[in-house]
């Protein structure tokens, strides 16, 4: 369960800080490769993963008429993704066809989802980008998903951009991309990264003022630690 406190903290930290914190714990492959924001947002995307898995389409199984089926997994995923969750789609990194378009993603947003991520394409990207809800994709793609993809499984472990995503993992997206935090680490990662962000803001201020990096980043000189302690007292950080 993602607490309100942890969600609030993760909304203020960068994916870079999260990547470093996870690397310290031996986790090297938590960044979803090859995805970018459909349109940059000022606030981070944060929420537990709700997953949809695509497999390669086979022509006898994926005529346009399959969308008439009430149990079509793509449609069901949009209608069952819990509020506050992030719909994460395994599109096999194949952006030649869309995994969703603006009508479905608008419905997802109106149902209260925290965001959507696909390692493949999206159609009607301009409309998706205008939504308040964050969305991430590989690139725009006009062809319908049926031309290349078959939506098959909902809320199962998937691969997205070469990262393993398990249902309930905590997804965090910023203007750089999307990180996957194992759910059991979310609270401690949020706490650690909040401190990291504070220190890096201090370091950037020092560098912009002409300070050298050696002994400052990482902080290996007592004088820099003292400066940081004084900075925190002064700024309330």
PDB file of C-alpha atoms in Angstrom:
ATOM      1  CA  UNK A   1       0.000   0.000   0.000  1.00  0.00           C
ATOM      2  CA  UNK A   2       1.397   3.368  -1.055  1.00  0.00           C
ATOM      3  CA  UNK A   3       0.906   5.832   1.797  1.00  0.00           C
ATOM      4  CA  UNK A   4      -0.065   9.440   1.186  1.00  0.00           C
ATOM      5  CA  UNK A   5       3.178  10.534   2.849  1.00  0.00           C
ATOM      6  CA  UNK A   6       5.360   8.408   0.578  1.00  0.00           C
ATOM      7  CA  UNK A   7       3.408   9.465  -2.510  1.00  0.00           C
ATOM      8  CA  UNK A   8       3.902  13.120  -1.588  1.00  0.00           C
ATOM      9  CA  UNK A   9       7.652  12.641  -1.121  1.00  0.00           C
ATOM     10  CA  UNK A  10       8.042  10.784  -4.424  1.00  0.00           C
ATOM     11  CA  UNK A  11       6.252  13.581  -6.244  1.00  0.00           C
ATOM     12  CA  UNK A  12       9.169  15.859  -5.321  1.00  0.00           C
ATOM     13  CA  UNK A  13      12.211  13.679  -6.104  1.00  0.00           C
ATOM     14  CA  UNK A  14      13.897  12.982  -9.421  1.00  0.00           C
ATOM     15  CA  UNK A  15      14.170   9.682 -11.237  1.00  0.00           C
ATOM     16  CA  UNK A  16      17.945  10.245 -11.164  1.00  0.00           C
ATOM     17  CA  UNK A  17      17.964  10.247  -7.359  1.00  0.00           C
ATOM     18  CA  UNK A  18      15.757   7.148  -7.303  1.00  0.00           C
ATOM     19  CA  UNK A  19      18.083   5.365  -9.738  1.00  0.00           C
ATOM     20  CA  UNK A  20      21.074   6.089  -7.499  1.00  0.00           C
ATOM     21  CA  UNK A  21      19.260   4.956  -4.356  1.00  0.00           C
ATOM     22  CA  UNK A  22      18.207   1.699  -6.012  1.00  0.00           C
ATOM     23  CA  UNK A  23      21.726   1.142  -7.376  1.00  0.00           C
ATOM     24  CA  UNK A  24      23.044   1.352  -3.792  1.00  0.00           C
ATOM     25  CA  UNK A  25      20.775  -1.615  -3.076  1.00  0.00           C
ATOM     26  CA  UNK A  26      22.077  -3.586  -6.054  1.00  0.00           C
ATOM     27  CA  UNK A  27      19.158  -2.799  -8.389  1.00  0.00           C
ATOM     28  CA  UNK A  28      20.581  -1.726 -11.735  1.00  0.00           C
ATOM     29  CA  UNK A  29      17.707  -2.159 -14.184  1.00  0.00           C
ATOM     30  CA  UNK A  30      14.770  -0.170 -12.830  1.00  0.00           C
ATOM     31  CA  UNK A  31      14.618   2.578 -15.473  1.00  0.00           C
ATOM     32  CA  UNK A  32      12.141   1.992 -18.289  1.00  0.00           C
ATOM     33  CA  UNK A  33      14.310   2.354 -21.363  1.00  0.00           C
ATOM     34  CA  UNK A  34      13.140   4.180 -24.449  1.00  0.00           C
ATOM     35  CA  UNK A  35      10.114   6.045 -23.113  1.00  0.00           C
ATOM     36  CA  UNK A  36       9.564   9.788 -22.878  1.00  0.00           C
ATOM     37  CA  UNK A  37       6.724  12.007 -21.694  1.00  0.00           C
ATOM     38  CA  UNK A  38       4.007  12.504 -24.289  1.00  0.00           C
ATOM     39  CA  UNK A  39       4.057  16.045 -22.912  1.00  0.00           C
ATOM     40  CA  UNK A  40       6.174  17.168 -19.931  1.00  0.00           C
ATOM     41  CA  UNK A  41       4.268  17.803 -16.697  1.00  0.00           C
ATOM     42  CA  UNK A  42       5.316  19.964 -13.766  1.00  0.00           C
ATOM     43  CA  UNK A  43       4.429  17.276 -11.209  1.00  0.00           C
ATOM     44  CA  UNK A  44       5.794  13.744 -11.003  1.00  0.00           C
ATOM     45  CA  UNK A  45       3.688  10.756 -11.897  1.00  0.00           C
ATOM     46  CA  UNK A  46       3.482   8.455  -8.855  1.00  0.00           C
ATOM     47  CA  UNK A  47       1.371   5.349  -8.334  1.00  0.00           C
ATOM     48  CA  UNK A  48       1.301   1.546  -8.043  1.00  0.00           C
ATOM     49  CA  UNK A  49       1.547  -0.403 -11.294  1.00  0.00           C
ATOM     50  CA  UNK A  50      -1.500  -2.003 -12.894  1.00  0.00           C
ATOM     51  CA  UNK A  51      -0.281  -3.943 -15.909  1.00  0.00           C
ATOM     52  CA  UNK A  52      -1.408  -4.966 -19.399  1.00  0.00           C
ATOM     53  CA  UNK A  53       0.587  -7.417 -21.500  1.00  0.00           C
ATOM     54  CA  UNK A  54       0.553  -7.500 -25.286  1.00  0.00           C
ATOM     55  CA  UNK A  55       1.840 -10.337 -27.473  1.00  0.00           C
ATOM     56  CA  UNK A  56       2.436 -10.293 -31.233  1.00  0.00           C
ATOM     57  CA  UNK A  57      -0.851 -10.149 -33.124  1.00  0.00           C
ATOM     58  CA  UNK A  58      -1.936 -13.091 -35.238  1.00  0.00           C
ATOM     59  CA  UNK A  59      -4.241 -12.185 -38.081  1.00  0.00           C
ATOM     60  CA  UNK A  60      -6.917 -14.822 -37.422  1.00  0.00           C
ATOM     61  CA  UNK A  61      -7.287 -13.610 -33.815  1.00  0.00           C
ATOM     62  CA  UNK A  62      -7.255  -9.839 -34.313  1.00  0.00           C
ATOM     63  CA  UNK A  63      -9.761  -8.558 -36.875  1.00  0.00           C
ATOM     64  CA  UNK A  64     -11.236  -5.129 -36.167  1.00  0.00           C
ATOM     65  CA  UNK A  65     -14.382  -6.835 -34.870  1.00  0.00           C
ATOM     66  CA  UNK A  66     -12.645  -8.006 -31.676  1.00  0.00           C
ATOM     67  CA  UNK A  67     -13.287  -4.571 -30.198  1.00  0.00           C
ATOM     68  CA  UNK A  68     -16.967  -5.541 -30.057  1.00  0.00           C
ATOM     69  CA  UNK A  69     -16.096  -8.065 -27.347  1.00  0.00           C
ATOM     70  CA  UNK A  70     -17.014  -6.746 -23.897  1.00  0.00           C
ATOM     71  CA  UNK A  71     -14.116  -8.670 -22.404  1.00  0.00           C
ATOM     72  CA  UNK A  72     -11.411  -7.309 -24.714  1.00  0.00           C
ATOM     73  CA  UNK A  73      -8.382  -6.996 -22.374  1.00  0.00           C
ATOM     74  CA  UNK A  74      -7.332  -3.530 -23.548  1.00  0.00           C
ATOM     75  CA  UNK A  75     -10.765  -2.104 -22.832  1.00  0.00           C
ATOM     76  CA  UNK A  76     -11.110  -4.053 -19.576  1.00  0.00           C
ATOM     77  CA  UNK A  77      -7.723  -2.741 -18.382  1.00  0.00           C
ATOM     78  CA  UNK A  78      -8.859   0.846 -18.925  1.00  0.00           C
ATOM     79  CA  UNK A  79     -12.101   0.211 -17.059  1.00  0.00           C
ATOM     80  CA  UNK A  80     -10.554  -1.677 -14.130  1.00  0.00           C
ATOM     81  CA  UNK A  81      -7.272   0.150 -13.442  1.00  0.00           C
ATOM     82  CA  UNK A  82      -7.799   1.358  -9.858  1.00  0.00           C
ATOM     83  CA  UNK A  83      -7.809   5.103  -9.154  1.00  0.00           C
ATOM     84  CA  UNK A  84      -4.373   6.353  -8.157  1.00  0.00           C
ATOM     85  CA  UNK A  85      -2.631   3.548 -10.087  1.00  0.00           C
ATOM     86  CA  UNK A  86      -0.468   3.723 -13.210  1.00  0.00           C
ATOM     87  CA  UNK A  87      -1.446   1.598 -16.205  1.00  0.00           C
ATOM     88  CA  UNK A  88       1.813   0.055 -17.462  1.00  0.00           C
ATOM     89  CA  UNK A  89       1.737  -1.663 -20.853  1.00  0.00           C
ATOM     90  CA  UNK A  90       4.166  -4.191 -22.286  1.00  0.00           C
ATOM     91  CA  UNK A  91       4.144  -3.315 -25.975  1.00  0.00           C
ATOM     92  CA  UNK A  92       7.299  -5.344 -26.679  1.00  0.00           C
ATOM     93  CA  UNK A  93       9.150  -2.085 -27.506  1.00  0.00           C
ATOM     94  CA  UNK A  94       7.421  -2.136 -30.906  1.00  0.00           C
ATOM     95  CA  UNK A  95       6.118   1.348 -31.643  1.00  0.00           C
ATOM     96  CA  UNK A  96       5.015   0.591 -35.199  1.00  0.00           C
ATOM     97  CA  UNK A  97       1.477   0.332 -33.800  1.00  0.00           C
ATOM     98  CA  UNK A  98      -0.312   2.073 -30.968  1.00  0.00           C
ATOM     99  CA  UNK A  99      -1.100   0.416 -27.657  1.00  0.00           C
ATOM    100  CA  UNK A 100      -3.813   3.003 -26.904  1.00  0.00           C
ATOM    101  CA  UNK A 101      -5.206   6.304 -28.150  1.00  0.00           C
ATOM    102  CA  UNK A 102      -6.656   9.501 -26.757  1.00  0.00           C
ATOM    103  CA  UNK A 103     -10.207   8.230 -26.194  1.00  0.00           C
ATOM    104  CA  UNK A 104      -9.095   5.316 -24.008  1.00  0.00           C
ATOM    105  CA  UNK A 105      -6.461   7.378 -22.207  1.00  0.00           C
ATOM    106  CA  UNK A 106      -8.973  10.165 -21.568  1.00  0.00           C
ATOM    107  CA  UNK A 107     -11.304   7.592 -20.036  1.00  0.00           C
ATOM    108  CA  UNK A 108      -8.417   6.303 -17.908  1.00  0.00           C
ATOM    109  CA  UNK A 109      -7.677   9.836 -16.709  1.00  0.00           C
ATOM    110  CA  UNK A 110     -11.307  10.545 -15.876  1.00  0.00           C
ATOM    111  CA  UNK A 111     -11.436   7.340 -13.832  1.00  0.00           C
ATOM    112  CA  UNK A 112      -8.678   8.759 -11.622  1.00  0.00           C
ATOM    113  CA  UNK A 113      -5.577   6.923 -12.820  1.00  0.00           C
ATOM    114  CA  UNK A 114      -2.238   8.448 -11.817  1.00  0.00           C
ATOM    115  CA  UNK A 115      -0.681   7.902 -15.243  1.00  0.00           C
ATOM    116  CA  UNK A 116       0.047   5.548 -18.120  1.00  0.00           C
ATOM    117  CA  UNK A 117       3.278   4.086 -19.497  1.00  0.00           C
ATOM    118  CA  UNK A 118       3.896   2.064 -22.644  1.00  0.00           C
ATOM    119  CA  UNK A 119       7.164   1.029 -24.257  1.00  0.00           C
ATOM    120  CA  UNK A 120       5.427   1.119 -27.646  1.00  0.00           C
ATOM    121  CA  UNK A 121       3.367   3.723 -29.486  1.00  0.00           C
ATOM    122  CA  UNK A 122       0.275   5.810 -28.803  1.00  0.00           C
ATOM    123  CA  UNK A 123      -2.068   7.337 -31.343  1.00  0.00           C
ATOM    124  CA  UNK A 124      -3.683  10.777 -31.076  1.00  0.00           C
ATOM    125  CA  UNK A 125      -0.692  11.816 -28.992  1.00  0.00           C
ATOM    126  CA  UNK A 126      -1.555  15.506 -29.164  1.00  0.00           C
ATOM    127  CA  UNK A 127      -4.801  14.877 -27.321  1.00  0.00           C
ATOM    128  CA  UNK A 128      -3.105  12.639 -24.758  1.00  0.00           C
ATOM    129  CA  UNK A 129      -0.489  15.299 -24.118  1.00  0.00           C
ATOM    130  CA  UNK A 130      -3.178  17.867 -23.312  1.00  0.00           C
ATOM    131  CA  UNK A 131      -4.536  15.770 -20.443  1.00  0.00           C
ATOM    132  CA  UNK A 132      -3.481  16.659 -16.896  1.00  0.00           C
ATOM    133  CA  UNK A 133      -2.611  12.982 -16.303  1.00  0.00           C
ATOM    134  CA  UNK A 134       1.019  12.121 -17.152  1.00  0.00           C
ATOM    135  CA  UNK A 135       1.609   9.719 -20.034  1.00  0.00           C
ATOM    136  CA  UNK A 136       4.813   8.129 -21.318  1.00  0.00           C
ATOM    137  CA  UNK A 137       5.448   6.367 -24.628  1.00  0.00           C
ATOM    138  CA  UNK A 138       8.130   5.465 -27.147  1.00  0.00           C
ATOM    139  CA  UNK A 139       6.687   7.642 -29.914  1.00  0.00           C
ATOM    140  CA  UNK A 140       3.546   8.544 -31.820  1.00  0.00           C
ATOM    141  CA  UNK A 141       2.021   5.795 -33.922  1.00  0.00           C
ATOM    142  CA  UNK A 142      -1.181   5.970 -35.986  1.00  0.00           C
ATOM    143  CA  UNK A 143      -1.872   2.260 -36.725  1.00  0.00           C
ATOM    144  CA  UNK A 144      -4.298   0.540 -34.362  1.00  0.00           C
ATOM    145  CA  UNK A 145      -2.853  -1.942 -31.901  1.00  0.00           C
ATOM    146  CA  UNK A 146      -4.518  -4.842 -33.726  1.00  0.00           C
ATOM    147  CA  UNK A 147      -2.108  -4.536 -36.642  1.00  0.00           C
ATOM    148  CA  UNK A 148       0.790  -5.733 -34.486  1.00  0.00           C
ATOM    149  CA  UNK A 149      -0.324  -6.331 -30.897  1.00  0.00           C
ATOM    150  CA  UNK A 150      -2.809  -8.552 -29.106  1.00  0.00           C
ATOM    151  CA  UNK A 151      -3.810  -7.456 -25.608  1.00  0.00           C
ATOM    152  CA  UNK A 152      -3.783 -10.633 -23.557  1.00  0.00           C
ATOM    153  CA  UNK A 153      -3.105 -10.458 -19.802  1.00  0.00           C
ATOM    154  CA  UNK A 154      -4.116  -7.973 -17.117  1.00  0.00           C
ATOM    155  CA  UNK A 155      -2.311  -7.329 -13.817  1.00  0.00           C
ATOM    156  CA  UNK A 156       0.483  -9.857 -14.316  1.00  0.00           C
ATOM    157  CA  UNK A 157       4.279  -9.390 -14.208  1.00  0.00           C
ATOM    158  CA  UNK A 158       5.468  -7.790 -17.442  1.00  0.00           C
ATOM    159  CA  UNK A 159       8.488  -6.305 -19.143  1.00  0.00           C
ATOM    160  CA  UNK A 160       8.303  -2.626 -20.037  1.00  0.00           C
ATOM    161  CA  UNK A 161      11.310  -1.015 -21.676  1.00  0.00           C
ATOM    162  CA  UNK A 162      13.494  -3.956 -20.536  1.00  0.00           C
ATOM    163  CA  UNK A 163      12.532  -3.431 -16.880  1.00  0.00           C
ATOM    164  CA  UNK A 164      10.537  -6.000 -14.918  1.00  0.00           C
ATOM    165  CA  UNK A 165       7.286  -4.539 -13.605  1.00  0.00           C
ATOM    166  CA  UNK A 166       5.235  -6.436 -11.039  1.00  0.00           C
ATOM    167  CA  UNK A 167       1.690  -5.405 -10.124  1.00  0.00           C
ATOM    168  CA  UNK A 168       1.915  -3.000  -7.196  1.00  0.00           C
ATOM    169  CA  UNK A 169       5.464  -1.818  -7.942  1.00  0.00           C
ATOM    170  CA  UNK A 170       5.658   1.933  -7.485  1.00  0.00           C
ATOM    171  CA  UNK A 171       6.074   3.869 -10.721  1.00  0.00           C
ATOM    172  CA  UNK A 172       7.653   7.324 -10.613  1.00  0.00           C
ATOM    173  CA  UNK A 173       7.902   9.459 -13.732  1.00  0.00           C
ATOM    174  CA  UNK A 174       9.434  12.877 -14.279  1.00  0.00           C
ATOM    175  CA  UNK A 175      10.614  14.801 -17.340  1.00  0.00           C
ATOM    176  CA  UNK A 176      13.525  12.348 -17.809  1.00  0.00           C
ATOM    177  CA  UNK A 177      11.481   9.136 -17.797  1.00  0.00           C
ATOM    178  CA  UNK A 178      10.097   6.449 -15.498  1.00  0.00           C
ATOM    179  CA  UNK A 179      11.575   4.427 -12.629  1.00  0.00           C
ATOM    180  CA  UNK A 180      10.186   1.224 -11.128  1.00  0.00           C
ATOM    181  CA  UNK A 181      10.507   0.940  -7.340  1.00  0.00           C
ATOM    182  CA  UNK A 182       9.859  -2.472  -5.776  1.00  0.00           C
ATOM    183  CA  UNK A 183       6.872  -1.897  -3.511  1.00  0.00           C
ATOM    184  CA  UNK A 184       8.620  -3.008  -0.321  1.00  0.00           C
ATOM    185  CA  UNK A 185      11.325  -0.377  -0.827  1.00  0.00           C
ATOM    186  CA  UNK A 186       9.079   2.586  -1.603  1.00  0.00           C
ATOM    187  CA  UNK A 187       9.038   4.175   1.861  1.00  0.00           C
ATOM    188  CA  UNK A 188      12.786   4.036   2.443  1.00  0.00           C
ATOM    189  CA  UNK A 189      13.589   5.161  -1.098  1.00  0.00           C
ATOM    190  CA  UNK A 190      11.265   8.147  -0.685  1.00  0.00           C
ATOM    191  CA  UNK A 191      12.943   9.117   2.586  1.00  0.00           C
ATOM    192  CA  UNK A 192      16.471   8.681   1.264  1.00  0.00           C
ATOM    193  CA  UNK A 193      15.819  10.551  -1.959  1.00  0.00           C
ATOM    194  CA  UNK A 194      14.248  13.459  -0.122  1.00  0.00           C
ATOM    195  CA  UNK A 195      17.591  13.900   1.650  1.00  0.00           C
ATOM    196  CA  UNK A 196      19.524  13.395  -1.595  1.00  0.00           C
ATOM    197  CA  UNK A 197      17.512  16.097  -3.346  1.00  0.00           C
ATOM    198  CA  UNK A 198      18.272  18.505  -0.506  1.00  0.00           C
ATOM    199  CA  UNK A 199      22.005  17.821  -0.716  1.00  0.00           C
ATOM    200  CA  UNK A 200      22.088  18.075  -4.510  1.00  0.00           C
ATOM    201  CA  UNK A 201      20.296  21.425  -4.427  1.00  0.00           C
ATOM    202  CA  UNK A 202      23.014  22.612  -2.036  1.00  0.00           C
ATOM    203  CA  UNK A 203      25.761  21.233  -4.291  1.00  0.00           C
ATOM    204  CA  UNK A 204      24.306  22.877  -7.392  1.00  0.00           C
ATOM    205  CA  UNK A 205      24.172  26.192  -5.582  1.00  0.00           C
ATOM    206  CA  UNK A 206      27.827  25.782  -4.582  1.00  0.00           C
ATOM    207  CA  UNK A 207      28.886  24.836  -8.124  1.00  0.00           C
ATOM    208  CA  UNK A 208      27.009  27.771  -9.615  1.00  0.00           C
ATOM    209  CA  UNK A 209      28.967  29.916  -7.171  1.00  0.00           C
ATOM    210  CA  UNK A 210      32.273  28.564  -8.509  1.00  0.00           C
ATOM    211  CA  UNK A 211      32.995  25.656  -6.124  1.00  0.00           C
ATOM    212  CA  UNK A 212      35.018  22.662  -7.319  1.00  0.00           C
ATOM    213  CA  UNK A 213      33.396  19.208  -7.356  1.00  0.00           C
ATOM    214  CA  UNK A 214      36.233  17.263  -5.666  1.00  0.00           C
ATOM    215  CA  UNK A 215      35.502  16.944  -1.985  1.00  0.00           C
ATOM    216  CA  UNK A 216      32.026  18.364  -2.477  1.00  0.00           C
ATOM    217  CA  UNK A 217      30.230  15.730  -4.567  1.00  0.00           C
ATOM    218  CA  UNK A 218      30.419  13.290  -2.918  1.00  0.00           C
ATOM    219  CA  UNK A 219      31.023  15.195   0.277  1.00  0.00           C
ATOM    220  CA  UNK A 220      34.389  14.035   1.629  1.00  0.00           C
ATOM    221  CA  UNK A 221      35.566  17.245   3.274  1.00  0.00           C
ATOM    222  CA  UNK A 222      34.408  18.284   6.732  1.00  0.00           C
ATOM    223  CA  UNK A 223      34.268  21.918   5.651  1.00  0.00           C
ATOM    224  CA  UNK A 224      31.683  21.094   2.986  1.00  0.00           C
ATOM    225  CA  UNK A 225      29.600  19.093   5.441  1.00  0.00           C
ATOM    226  CA  UNK A 226      29.629  22.111   7.744  1.00  0.00           C
ATOM    227  CA  UNK A 227      28.519  24.342   4.864  1.00  0.00           C
ATOM    228  CA  UNK A 228      25.708  21.925   4.079  1.00  0.00           C
ATOM    229  CA  UNK A 229      24.576  21.779   7.713  1.00  0.00           C
ATOM    230  CA  UNK A 230      24.531  25.574   7.825  1.00  0.00           C
ATOM    231  CA  UNK A 231      22.635  25.700   4.510  1.00  0.00           C
ATOM    232  CA  UNK A 232      19.988  23.296   5.822  1.00  0.00           C
ATOM    233  CA  UNK A 233      19.537  25.346   8.967  1.00  0.00           C
ATOM    234  CA  UNK A 234      19.183  28.500   6.893  1.00  0.00           C
ATOM    235  CA  UNK A 235      16.797  27.074   4.293  1.00  0.00           C
ATOM    236  CA  UNK A 236      14.813  24.658   6.418  1.00  0.00           C
ATOM    237  CA  UNK A 237      15.783  21.781   4.085  1.00  0.00           C
TER     238      UNK A 237
END
